[in-house]
PDB file of C-alpha atoms in Angstrom:
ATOM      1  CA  UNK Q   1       0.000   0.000   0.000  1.00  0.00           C
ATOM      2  CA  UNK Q   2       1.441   3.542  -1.109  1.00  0.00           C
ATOM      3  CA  UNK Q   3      -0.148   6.938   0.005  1.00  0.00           C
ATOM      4  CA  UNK Q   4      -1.581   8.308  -3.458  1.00  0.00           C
ATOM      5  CA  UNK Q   5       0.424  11.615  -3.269  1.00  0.00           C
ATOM      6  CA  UNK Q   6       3.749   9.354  -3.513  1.00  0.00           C
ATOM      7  CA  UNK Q   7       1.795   7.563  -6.148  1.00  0.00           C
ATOM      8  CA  UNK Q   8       1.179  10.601  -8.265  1.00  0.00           C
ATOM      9  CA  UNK Q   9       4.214  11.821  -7.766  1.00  0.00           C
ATOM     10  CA  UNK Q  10       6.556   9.069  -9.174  1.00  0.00           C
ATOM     11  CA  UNK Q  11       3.892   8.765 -12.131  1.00  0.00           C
ATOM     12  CA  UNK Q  12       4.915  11.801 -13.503  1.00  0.00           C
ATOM     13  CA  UNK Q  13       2.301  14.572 -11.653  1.00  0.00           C
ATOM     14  CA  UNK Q  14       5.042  16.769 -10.279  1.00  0.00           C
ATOM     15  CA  UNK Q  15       6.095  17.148  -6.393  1.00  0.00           C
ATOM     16  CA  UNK Q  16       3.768  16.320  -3.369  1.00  0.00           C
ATOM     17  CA  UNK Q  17       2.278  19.769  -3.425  1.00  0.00           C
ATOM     18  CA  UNK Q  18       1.738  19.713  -7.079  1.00  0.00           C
ATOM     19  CA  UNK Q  19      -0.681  16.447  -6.397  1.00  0.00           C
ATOM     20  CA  UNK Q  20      -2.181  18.572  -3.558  1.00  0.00           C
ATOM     21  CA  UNK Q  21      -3.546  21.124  -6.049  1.00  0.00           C
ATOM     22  CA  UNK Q  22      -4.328  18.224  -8.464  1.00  0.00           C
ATOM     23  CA  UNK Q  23      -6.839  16.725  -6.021  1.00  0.00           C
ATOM     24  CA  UNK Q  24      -8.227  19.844  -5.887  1.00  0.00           C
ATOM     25  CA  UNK Q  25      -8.507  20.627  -9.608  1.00  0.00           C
ATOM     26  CA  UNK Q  26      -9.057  17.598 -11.115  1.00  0.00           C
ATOM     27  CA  UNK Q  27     -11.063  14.692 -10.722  1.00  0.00           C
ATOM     28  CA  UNK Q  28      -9.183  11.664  -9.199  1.00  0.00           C
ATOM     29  CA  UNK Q  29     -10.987   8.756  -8.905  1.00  0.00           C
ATOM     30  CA  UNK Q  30      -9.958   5.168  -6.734  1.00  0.00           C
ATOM     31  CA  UNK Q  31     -11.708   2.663  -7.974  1.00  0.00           C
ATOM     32  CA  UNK Q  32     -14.680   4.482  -9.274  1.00  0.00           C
ATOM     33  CA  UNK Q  33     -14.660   6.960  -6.211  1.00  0.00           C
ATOM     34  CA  UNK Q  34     -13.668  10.546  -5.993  1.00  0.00           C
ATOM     35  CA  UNK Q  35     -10.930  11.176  -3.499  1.00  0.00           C
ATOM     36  CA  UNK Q  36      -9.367  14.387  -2.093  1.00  0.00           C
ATOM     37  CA  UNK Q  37      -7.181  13.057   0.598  1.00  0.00           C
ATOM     38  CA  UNK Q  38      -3.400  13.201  -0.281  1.00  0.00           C
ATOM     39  CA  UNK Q  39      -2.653  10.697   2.526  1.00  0.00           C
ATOM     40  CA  UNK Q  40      -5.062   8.039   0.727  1.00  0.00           C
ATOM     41  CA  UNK Q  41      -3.438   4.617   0.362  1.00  0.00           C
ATOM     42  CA  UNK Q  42      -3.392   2.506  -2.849  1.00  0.00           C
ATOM     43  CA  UNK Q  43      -2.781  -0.731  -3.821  1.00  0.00           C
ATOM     44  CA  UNK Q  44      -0.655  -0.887  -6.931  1.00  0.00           C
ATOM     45  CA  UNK Q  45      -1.772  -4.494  -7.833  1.00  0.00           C
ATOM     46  CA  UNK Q  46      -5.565  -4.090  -7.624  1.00  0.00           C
ATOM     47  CA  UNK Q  47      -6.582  -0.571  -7.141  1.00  0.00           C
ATOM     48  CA  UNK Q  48      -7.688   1.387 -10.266  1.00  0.00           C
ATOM     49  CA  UNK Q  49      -6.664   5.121 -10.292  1.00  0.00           C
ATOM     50  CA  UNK Q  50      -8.341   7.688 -13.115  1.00  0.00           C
ATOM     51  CA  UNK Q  51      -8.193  11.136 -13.495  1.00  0.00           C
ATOM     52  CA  UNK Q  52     -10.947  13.042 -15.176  1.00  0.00           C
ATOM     53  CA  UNK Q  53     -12.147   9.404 -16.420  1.00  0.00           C
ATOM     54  CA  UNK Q  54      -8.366   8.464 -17.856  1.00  0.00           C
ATOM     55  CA  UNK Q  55      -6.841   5.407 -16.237  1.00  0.00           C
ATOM     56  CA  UNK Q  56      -3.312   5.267 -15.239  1.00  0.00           C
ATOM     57  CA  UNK Q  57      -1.401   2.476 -15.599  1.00  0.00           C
ATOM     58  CA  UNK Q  58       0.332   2.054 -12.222  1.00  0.00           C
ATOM     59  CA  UNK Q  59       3.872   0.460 -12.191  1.00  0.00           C
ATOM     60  CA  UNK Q  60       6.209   0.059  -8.914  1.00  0.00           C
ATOM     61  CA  UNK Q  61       9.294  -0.512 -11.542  1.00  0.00           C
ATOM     62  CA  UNK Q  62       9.647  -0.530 -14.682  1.00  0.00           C
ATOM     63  CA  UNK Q  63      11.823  -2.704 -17.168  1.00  0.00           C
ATOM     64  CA  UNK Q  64      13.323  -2.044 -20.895  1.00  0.00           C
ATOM     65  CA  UNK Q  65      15.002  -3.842 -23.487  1.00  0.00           C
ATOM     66  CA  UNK Q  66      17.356  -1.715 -25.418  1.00  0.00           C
ATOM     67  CA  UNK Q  67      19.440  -2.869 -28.536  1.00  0.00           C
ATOM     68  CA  UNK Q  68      22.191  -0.657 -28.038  1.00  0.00           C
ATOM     69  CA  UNK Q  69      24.041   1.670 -30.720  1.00  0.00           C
ATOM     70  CA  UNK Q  70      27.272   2.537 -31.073  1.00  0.00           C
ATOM     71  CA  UNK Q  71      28.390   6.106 -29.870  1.00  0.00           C
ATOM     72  CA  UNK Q  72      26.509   5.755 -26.707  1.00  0.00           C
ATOM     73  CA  UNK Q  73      27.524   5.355 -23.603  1.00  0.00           C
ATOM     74  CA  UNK Q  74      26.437   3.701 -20.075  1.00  0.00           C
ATOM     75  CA  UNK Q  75      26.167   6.788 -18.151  1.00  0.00           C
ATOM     76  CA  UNK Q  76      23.292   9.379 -16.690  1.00  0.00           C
ATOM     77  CA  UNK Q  77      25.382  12.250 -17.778  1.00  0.00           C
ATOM     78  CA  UNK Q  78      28.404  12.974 -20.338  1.00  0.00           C
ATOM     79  CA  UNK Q  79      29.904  16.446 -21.506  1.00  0.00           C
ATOM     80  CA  UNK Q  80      30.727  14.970 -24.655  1.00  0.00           C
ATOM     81  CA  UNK Q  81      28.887  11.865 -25.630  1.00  0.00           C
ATOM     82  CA  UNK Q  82      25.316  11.232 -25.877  1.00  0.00           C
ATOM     83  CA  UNK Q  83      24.229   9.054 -23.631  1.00  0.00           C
ATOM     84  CA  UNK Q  84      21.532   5.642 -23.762  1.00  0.00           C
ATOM     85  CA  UNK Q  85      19.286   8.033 -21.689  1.00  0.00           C
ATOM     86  CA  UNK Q  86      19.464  10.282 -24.556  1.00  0.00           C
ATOM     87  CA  UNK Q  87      17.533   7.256 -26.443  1.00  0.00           C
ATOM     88  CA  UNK Q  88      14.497   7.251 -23.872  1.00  0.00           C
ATOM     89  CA  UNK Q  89      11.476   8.941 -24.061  1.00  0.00           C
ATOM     90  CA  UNK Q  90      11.186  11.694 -21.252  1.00  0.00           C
ATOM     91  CA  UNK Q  91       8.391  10.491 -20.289  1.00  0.00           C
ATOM     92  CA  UNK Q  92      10.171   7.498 -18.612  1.00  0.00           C
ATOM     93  CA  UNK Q  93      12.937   9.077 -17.045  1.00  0.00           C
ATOM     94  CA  UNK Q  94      11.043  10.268 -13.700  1.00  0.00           C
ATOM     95  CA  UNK Q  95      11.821   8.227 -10.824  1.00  0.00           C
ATOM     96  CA  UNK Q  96       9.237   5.221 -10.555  1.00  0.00           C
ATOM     97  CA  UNK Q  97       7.818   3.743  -7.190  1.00  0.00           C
ATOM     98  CA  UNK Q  98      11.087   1.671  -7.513  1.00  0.00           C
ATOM     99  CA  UNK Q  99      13.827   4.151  -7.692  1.00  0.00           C
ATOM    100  CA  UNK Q 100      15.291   5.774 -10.942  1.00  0.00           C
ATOM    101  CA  UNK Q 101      15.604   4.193 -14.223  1.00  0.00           C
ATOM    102  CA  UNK Q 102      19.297   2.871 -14.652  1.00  0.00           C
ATOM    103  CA  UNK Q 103      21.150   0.607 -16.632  1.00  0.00           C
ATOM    104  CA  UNK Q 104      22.039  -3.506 -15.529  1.00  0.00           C
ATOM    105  CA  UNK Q 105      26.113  -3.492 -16.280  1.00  0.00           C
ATOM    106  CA  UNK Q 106      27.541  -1.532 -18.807  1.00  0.00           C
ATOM    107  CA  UNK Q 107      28.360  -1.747 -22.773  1.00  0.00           C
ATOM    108  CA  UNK Q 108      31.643   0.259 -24.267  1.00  0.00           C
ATOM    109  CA  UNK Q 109      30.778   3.545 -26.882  1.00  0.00           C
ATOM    110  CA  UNK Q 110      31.622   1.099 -29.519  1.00  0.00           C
ATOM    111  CA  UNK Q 111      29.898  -2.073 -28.335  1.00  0.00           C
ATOM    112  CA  UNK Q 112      26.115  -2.599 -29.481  1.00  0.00           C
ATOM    113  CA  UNK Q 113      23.165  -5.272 -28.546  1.00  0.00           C
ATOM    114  CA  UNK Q 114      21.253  -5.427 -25.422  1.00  0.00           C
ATOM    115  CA  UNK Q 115      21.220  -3.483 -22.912  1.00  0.00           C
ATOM    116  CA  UNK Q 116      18.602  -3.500 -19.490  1.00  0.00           C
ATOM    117  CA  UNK Q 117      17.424  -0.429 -17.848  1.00  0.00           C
ATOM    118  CA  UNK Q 118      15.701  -0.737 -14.955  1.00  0.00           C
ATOM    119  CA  UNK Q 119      14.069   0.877 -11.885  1.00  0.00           C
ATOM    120  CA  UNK Q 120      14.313  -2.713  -9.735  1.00  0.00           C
ATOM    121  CA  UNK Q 121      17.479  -2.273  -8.147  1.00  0.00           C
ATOM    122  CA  UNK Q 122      17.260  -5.993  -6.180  1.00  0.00           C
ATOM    123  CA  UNK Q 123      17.168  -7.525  -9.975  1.00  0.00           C
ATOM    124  CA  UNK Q 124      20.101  -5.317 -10.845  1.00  0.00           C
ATOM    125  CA  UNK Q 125      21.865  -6.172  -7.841  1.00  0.00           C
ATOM    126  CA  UNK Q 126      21.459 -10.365  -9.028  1.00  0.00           C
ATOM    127  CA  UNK Q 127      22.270  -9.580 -12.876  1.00  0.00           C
ATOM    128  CA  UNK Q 128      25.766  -8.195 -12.114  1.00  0.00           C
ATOM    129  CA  UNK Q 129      26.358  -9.877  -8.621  1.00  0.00           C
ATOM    130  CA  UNK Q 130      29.569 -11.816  -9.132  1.00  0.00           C
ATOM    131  CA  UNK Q 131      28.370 -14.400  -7.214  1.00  0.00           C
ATOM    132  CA  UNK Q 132      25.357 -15.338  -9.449  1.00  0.00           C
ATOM    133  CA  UNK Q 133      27.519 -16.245 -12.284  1.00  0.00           C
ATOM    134  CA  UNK Q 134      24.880 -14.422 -15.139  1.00  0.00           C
ATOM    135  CA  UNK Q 135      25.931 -15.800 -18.588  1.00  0.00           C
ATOM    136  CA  UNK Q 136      26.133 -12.779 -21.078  1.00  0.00           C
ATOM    137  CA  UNK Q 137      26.618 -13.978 -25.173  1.00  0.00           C
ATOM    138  CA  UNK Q 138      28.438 -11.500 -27.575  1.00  0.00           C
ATOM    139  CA  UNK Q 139      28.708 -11.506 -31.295  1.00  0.00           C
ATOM    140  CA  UNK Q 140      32.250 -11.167 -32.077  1.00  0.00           C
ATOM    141  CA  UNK Q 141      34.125 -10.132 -35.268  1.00  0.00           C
ATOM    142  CA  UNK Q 142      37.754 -10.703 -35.430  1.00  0.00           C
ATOM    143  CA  UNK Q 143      40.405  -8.515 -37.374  1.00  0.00           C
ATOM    144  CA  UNK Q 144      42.012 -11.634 -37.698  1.00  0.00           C
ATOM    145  CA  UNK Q 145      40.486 -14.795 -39.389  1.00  0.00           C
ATOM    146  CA  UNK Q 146      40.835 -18.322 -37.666  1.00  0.00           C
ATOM    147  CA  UNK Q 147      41.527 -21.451 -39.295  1.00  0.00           C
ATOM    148  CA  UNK Q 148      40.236 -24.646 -38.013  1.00  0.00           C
ATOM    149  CA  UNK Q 149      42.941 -25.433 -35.739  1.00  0.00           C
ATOM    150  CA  UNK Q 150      43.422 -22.240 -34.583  1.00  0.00           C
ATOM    151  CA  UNK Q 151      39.681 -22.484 -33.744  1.00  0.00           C
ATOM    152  CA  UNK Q 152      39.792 -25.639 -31.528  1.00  0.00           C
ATOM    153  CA  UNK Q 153      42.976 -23.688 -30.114  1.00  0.00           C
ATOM    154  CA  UNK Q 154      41.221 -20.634 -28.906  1.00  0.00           C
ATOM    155  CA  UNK Q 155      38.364 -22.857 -27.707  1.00  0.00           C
ATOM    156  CA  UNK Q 156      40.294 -25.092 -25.630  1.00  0.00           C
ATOM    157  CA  UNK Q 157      42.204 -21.843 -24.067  1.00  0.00           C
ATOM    158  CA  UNK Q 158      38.699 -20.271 -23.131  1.00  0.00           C
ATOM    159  CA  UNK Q 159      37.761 -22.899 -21.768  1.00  0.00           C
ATOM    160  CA  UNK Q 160      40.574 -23.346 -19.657  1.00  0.00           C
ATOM    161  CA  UNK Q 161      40.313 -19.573 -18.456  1.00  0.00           C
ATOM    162  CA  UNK Q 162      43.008 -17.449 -19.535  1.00  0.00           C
ATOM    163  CA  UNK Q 163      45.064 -15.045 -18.110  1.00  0.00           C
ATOM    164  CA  UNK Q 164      44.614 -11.448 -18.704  1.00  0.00           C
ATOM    165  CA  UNK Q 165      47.577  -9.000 -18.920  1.00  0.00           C
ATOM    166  CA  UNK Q 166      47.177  -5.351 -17.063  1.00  0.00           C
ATOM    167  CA  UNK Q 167      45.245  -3.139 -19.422  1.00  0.00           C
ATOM    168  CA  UNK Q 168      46.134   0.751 -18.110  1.00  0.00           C
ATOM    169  CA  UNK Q 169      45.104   1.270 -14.846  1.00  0.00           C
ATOM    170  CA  UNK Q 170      42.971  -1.717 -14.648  1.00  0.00           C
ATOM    171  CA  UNK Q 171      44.591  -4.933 -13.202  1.00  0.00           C
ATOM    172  CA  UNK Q 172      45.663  -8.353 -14.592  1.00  0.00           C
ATOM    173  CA  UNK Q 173      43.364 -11.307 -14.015  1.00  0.00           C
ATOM    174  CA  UNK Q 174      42.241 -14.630 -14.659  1.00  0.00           C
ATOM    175  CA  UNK Q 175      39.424 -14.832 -16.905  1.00  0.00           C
ATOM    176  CA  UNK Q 176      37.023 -17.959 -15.791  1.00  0.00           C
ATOM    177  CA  UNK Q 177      36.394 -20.719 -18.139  1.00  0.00           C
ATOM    178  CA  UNK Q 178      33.940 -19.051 -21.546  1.00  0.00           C
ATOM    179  CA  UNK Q 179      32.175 -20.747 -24.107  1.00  0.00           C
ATOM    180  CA  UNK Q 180      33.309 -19.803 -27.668  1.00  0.00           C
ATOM    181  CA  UNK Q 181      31.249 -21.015 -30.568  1.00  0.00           C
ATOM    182  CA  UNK Q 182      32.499 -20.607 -33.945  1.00  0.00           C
ATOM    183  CA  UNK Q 183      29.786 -19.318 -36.066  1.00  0.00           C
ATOM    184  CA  UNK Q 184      30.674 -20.575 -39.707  1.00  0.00           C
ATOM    185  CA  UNK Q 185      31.160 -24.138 -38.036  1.00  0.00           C
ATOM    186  CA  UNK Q 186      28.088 -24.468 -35.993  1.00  0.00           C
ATOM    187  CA  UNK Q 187      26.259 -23.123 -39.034  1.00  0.00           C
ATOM    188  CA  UNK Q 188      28.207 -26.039 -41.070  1.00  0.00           C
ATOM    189  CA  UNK Q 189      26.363 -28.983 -38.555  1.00  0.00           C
ATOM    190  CA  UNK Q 190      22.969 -27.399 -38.626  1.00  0.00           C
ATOM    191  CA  UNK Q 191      23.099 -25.088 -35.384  1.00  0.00           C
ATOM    192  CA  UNK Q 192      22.682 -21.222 -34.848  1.00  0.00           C
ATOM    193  CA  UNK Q 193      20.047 -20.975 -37.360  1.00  0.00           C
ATOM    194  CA  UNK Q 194      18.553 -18.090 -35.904  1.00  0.00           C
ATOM    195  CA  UNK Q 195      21.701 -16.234 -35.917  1.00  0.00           C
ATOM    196  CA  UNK Q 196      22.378 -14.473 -39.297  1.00  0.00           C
ATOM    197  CA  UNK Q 197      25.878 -15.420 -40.737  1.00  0.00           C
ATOM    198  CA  UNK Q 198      25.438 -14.722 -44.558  1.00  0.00           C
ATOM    199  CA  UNK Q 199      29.085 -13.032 -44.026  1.00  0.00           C
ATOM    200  CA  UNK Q 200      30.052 -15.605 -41.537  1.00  0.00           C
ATOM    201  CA  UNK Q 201      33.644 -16.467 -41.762  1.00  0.00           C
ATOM    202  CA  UNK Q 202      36.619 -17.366 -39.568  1.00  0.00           C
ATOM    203  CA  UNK Q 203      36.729 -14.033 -37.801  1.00  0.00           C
ATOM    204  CA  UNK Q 204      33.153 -14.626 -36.369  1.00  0.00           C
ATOM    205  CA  UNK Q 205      32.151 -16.010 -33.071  1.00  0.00           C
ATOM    206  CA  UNK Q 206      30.162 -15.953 -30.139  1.00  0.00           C
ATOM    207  CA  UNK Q 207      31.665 -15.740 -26.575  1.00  0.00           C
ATOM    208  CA  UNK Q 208      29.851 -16.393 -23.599  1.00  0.00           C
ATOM    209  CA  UNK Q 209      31.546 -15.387 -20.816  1.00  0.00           C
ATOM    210  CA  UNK Q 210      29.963 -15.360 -16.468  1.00  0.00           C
ATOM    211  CA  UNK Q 211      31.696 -12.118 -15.386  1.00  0.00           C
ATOM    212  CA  UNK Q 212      32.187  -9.077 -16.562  1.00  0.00           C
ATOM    213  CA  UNK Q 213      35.397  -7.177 -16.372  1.00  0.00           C
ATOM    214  CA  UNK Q 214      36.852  -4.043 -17.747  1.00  0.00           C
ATOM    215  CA  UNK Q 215      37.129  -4.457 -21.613  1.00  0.00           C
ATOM    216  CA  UNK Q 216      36.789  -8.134 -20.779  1.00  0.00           C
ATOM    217  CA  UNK Q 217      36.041  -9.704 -24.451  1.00  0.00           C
ATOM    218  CA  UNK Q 218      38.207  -7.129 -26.344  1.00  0.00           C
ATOM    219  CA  UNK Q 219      41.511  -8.153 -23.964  1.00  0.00           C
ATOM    220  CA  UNK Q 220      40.911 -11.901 -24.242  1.00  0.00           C
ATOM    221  CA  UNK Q 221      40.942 -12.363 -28.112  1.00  0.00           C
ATOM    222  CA  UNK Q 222      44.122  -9.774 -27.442  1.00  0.00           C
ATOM    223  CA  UNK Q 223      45.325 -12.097 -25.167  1.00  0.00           C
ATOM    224  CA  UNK Q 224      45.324 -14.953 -28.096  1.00  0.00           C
ATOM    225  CA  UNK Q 225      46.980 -12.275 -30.548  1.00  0.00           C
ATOM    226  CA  UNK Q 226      43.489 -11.302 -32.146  1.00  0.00           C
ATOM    227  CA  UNK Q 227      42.073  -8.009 -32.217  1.00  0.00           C
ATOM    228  CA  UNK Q 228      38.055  -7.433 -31.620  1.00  0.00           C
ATOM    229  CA  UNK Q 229      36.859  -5.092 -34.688  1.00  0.00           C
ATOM    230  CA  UNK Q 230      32.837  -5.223 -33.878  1.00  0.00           C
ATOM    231  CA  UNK Q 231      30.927  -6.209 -30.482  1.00  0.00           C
ATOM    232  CA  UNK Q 232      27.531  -7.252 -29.779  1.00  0.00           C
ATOM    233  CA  UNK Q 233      25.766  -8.610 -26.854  1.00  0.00           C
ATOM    234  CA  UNK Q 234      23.347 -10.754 -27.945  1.00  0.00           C
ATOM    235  CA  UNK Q 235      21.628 -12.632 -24.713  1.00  0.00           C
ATOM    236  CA  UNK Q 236      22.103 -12.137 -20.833  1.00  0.00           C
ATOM    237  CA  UNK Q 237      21.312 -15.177 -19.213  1.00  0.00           C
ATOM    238  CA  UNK Q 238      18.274 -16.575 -20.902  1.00  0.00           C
ATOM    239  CA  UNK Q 239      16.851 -13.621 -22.181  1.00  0.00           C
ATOM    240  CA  UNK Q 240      17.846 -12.825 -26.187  1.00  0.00           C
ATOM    241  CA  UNK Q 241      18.114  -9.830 -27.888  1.00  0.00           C
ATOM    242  CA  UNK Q 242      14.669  -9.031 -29.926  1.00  0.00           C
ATOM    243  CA  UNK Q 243      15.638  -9.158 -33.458  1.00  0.00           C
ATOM    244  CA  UNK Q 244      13.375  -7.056 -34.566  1.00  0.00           C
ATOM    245  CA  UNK Q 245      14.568  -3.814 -32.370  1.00  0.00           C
ATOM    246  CA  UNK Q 246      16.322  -1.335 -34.254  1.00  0.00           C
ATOM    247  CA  UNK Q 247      19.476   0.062 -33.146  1.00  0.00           C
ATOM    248  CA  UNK Q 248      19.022   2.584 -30.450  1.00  0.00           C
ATOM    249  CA  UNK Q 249      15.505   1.217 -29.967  1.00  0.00           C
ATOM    250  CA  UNK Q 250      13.692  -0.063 -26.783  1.00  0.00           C
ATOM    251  CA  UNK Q 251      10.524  -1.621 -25.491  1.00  0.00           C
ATOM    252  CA  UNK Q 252       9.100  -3.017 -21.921  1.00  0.00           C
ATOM    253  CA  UNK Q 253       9.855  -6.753 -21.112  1.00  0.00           C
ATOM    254  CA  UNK Q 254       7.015  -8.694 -21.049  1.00  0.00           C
ATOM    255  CA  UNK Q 255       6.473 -10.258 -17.978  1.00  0.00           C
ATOM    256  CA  UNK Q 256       7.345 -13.686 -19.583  1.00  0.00           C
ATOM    257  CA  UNK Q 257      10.789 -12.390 -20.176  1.00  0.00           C
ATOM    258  CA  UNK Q 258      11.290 -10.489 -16.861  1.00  0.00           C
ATOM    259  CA  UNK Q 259      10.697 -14.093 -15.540  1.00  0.00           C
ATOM    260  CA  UNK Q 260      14.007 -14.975 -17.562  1.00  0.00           C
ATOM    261  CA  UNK Q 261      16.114 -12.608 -15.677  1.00  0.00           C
ATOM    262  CA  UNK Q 262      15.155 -14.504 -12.364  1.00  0.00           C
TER     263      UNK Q 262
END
């Protein structure tokens, strides 16, 4: 139960005192019935709130699927890129009953594909949590092509875990065991239909890797001698990229697929 000023207010109606002089002006409705009382408590799951006869469609959080273009980046503010935010409607960007809308993890400027942006901070906390281990699949083009034993090579050394040198100011590590799939092979026995490899060659790939460090993908092909020329996350733990989303496009999850983000 939320008082129907704090309602109002995270809907978009301005501060506490604007809803004041809305209840005043306007009529708001609860269920069919005219209130005036600021203090008035709601039920977000059941309760129906109108005003002057329009229903509003009440949301604690709210959650978006955004395919991510280049030039971008993962931040509220930026004096000299444009942001994702810059991508959203303002009509979204006021802080919901859950907080203020923000992004799950982060892509580069030059990395594309999905992206989350949410207000539920607990489900942001699991996505990017270490400890849950969230697989996260990237589309990978290679300056470099592969041939087939340099293939099974990198494979084998992913799947090992490799280590990673010091990259600037950001520390060495060792990268946990990640699932490489060569795209022009798997297409070859009949898998990956669904992914669209008409210029699928040895430089193409997908990675899956469970953590997510700084520059992570880009320093582990560099690690194997390989440079990454084009990035794209394509799935974060069973949820897939919508095909059909243009670049620099979003839409709400369904609840079917917030269910896939656990």
């Amino acid at each position: 139960m939320e008082r129907i000023d704090k309602v109002l207010s995270h809907h978009g109606y301005g501060t506490r005192k604007d809803v004041k002089k809305l209840l005043r002006s306007a009529c708001v409705t609860l269920n069919g019935r005219q209130i005036f009382d600021p203090s008035a408590h709601i039920d977000l799951s059941k309760d129906r709130l109108a005003i002057d006869g329009e229903e509003i469609t009440l949301q604690h959080d709210i959650y978006l699927m955004m395919n991510k273009c280049q030039d971008h980046v993962c931040a509220n503010r930026d004096g000299e890129h444009r942001t994702v935010f810059d991508l959203i409607d303002p009509d979204l960007r006021h802080p919901f009953m859950g907080g203020e809308l923000h992004h799950v993890g982060r892509l580069d400027i030059d990395t594309e594909g999905l992206l989350i942006l949410t207000t539920d901070g607990a489900l942001t906390h699991r996505m990017i949590s270490p400890k849950t281990h969230i697989p996260k699949t990237y589309a990978v083009r290679l300056r470099d092509s592969v041939d087939q034993t340099g293939r099974d090579h990198y494979k084998e050394l992913f799947e090992k875990g490799l280590h990673i040198p010091r990259e600037g100011n950001e520390a060495e590590f060792d990268a946990q065991s990640a699932g490489l799939v060569w795209i022009s092979s798997a297409k070859e026995n009949g898998e990956l239909d669904d992914v669209d490899s008409k210029n699928a060659d040895g430089c193409d790939c997908l990675l899956t890797i469970y953590e997510g460090k700084f520059h992570q993908v880009k320093r582990m092909f560099a690690a194997v001698g390989n440079e990454v020329v084009y990035l794209k996350r394509v799935a974060m733990g069973e949820l897939k990229l919508d095909p059909t989303l243009p670049l620099g496009g979003y839409r709400e999850l369904s609840p079917e697929e917030i269910k896939l983000l656990g």
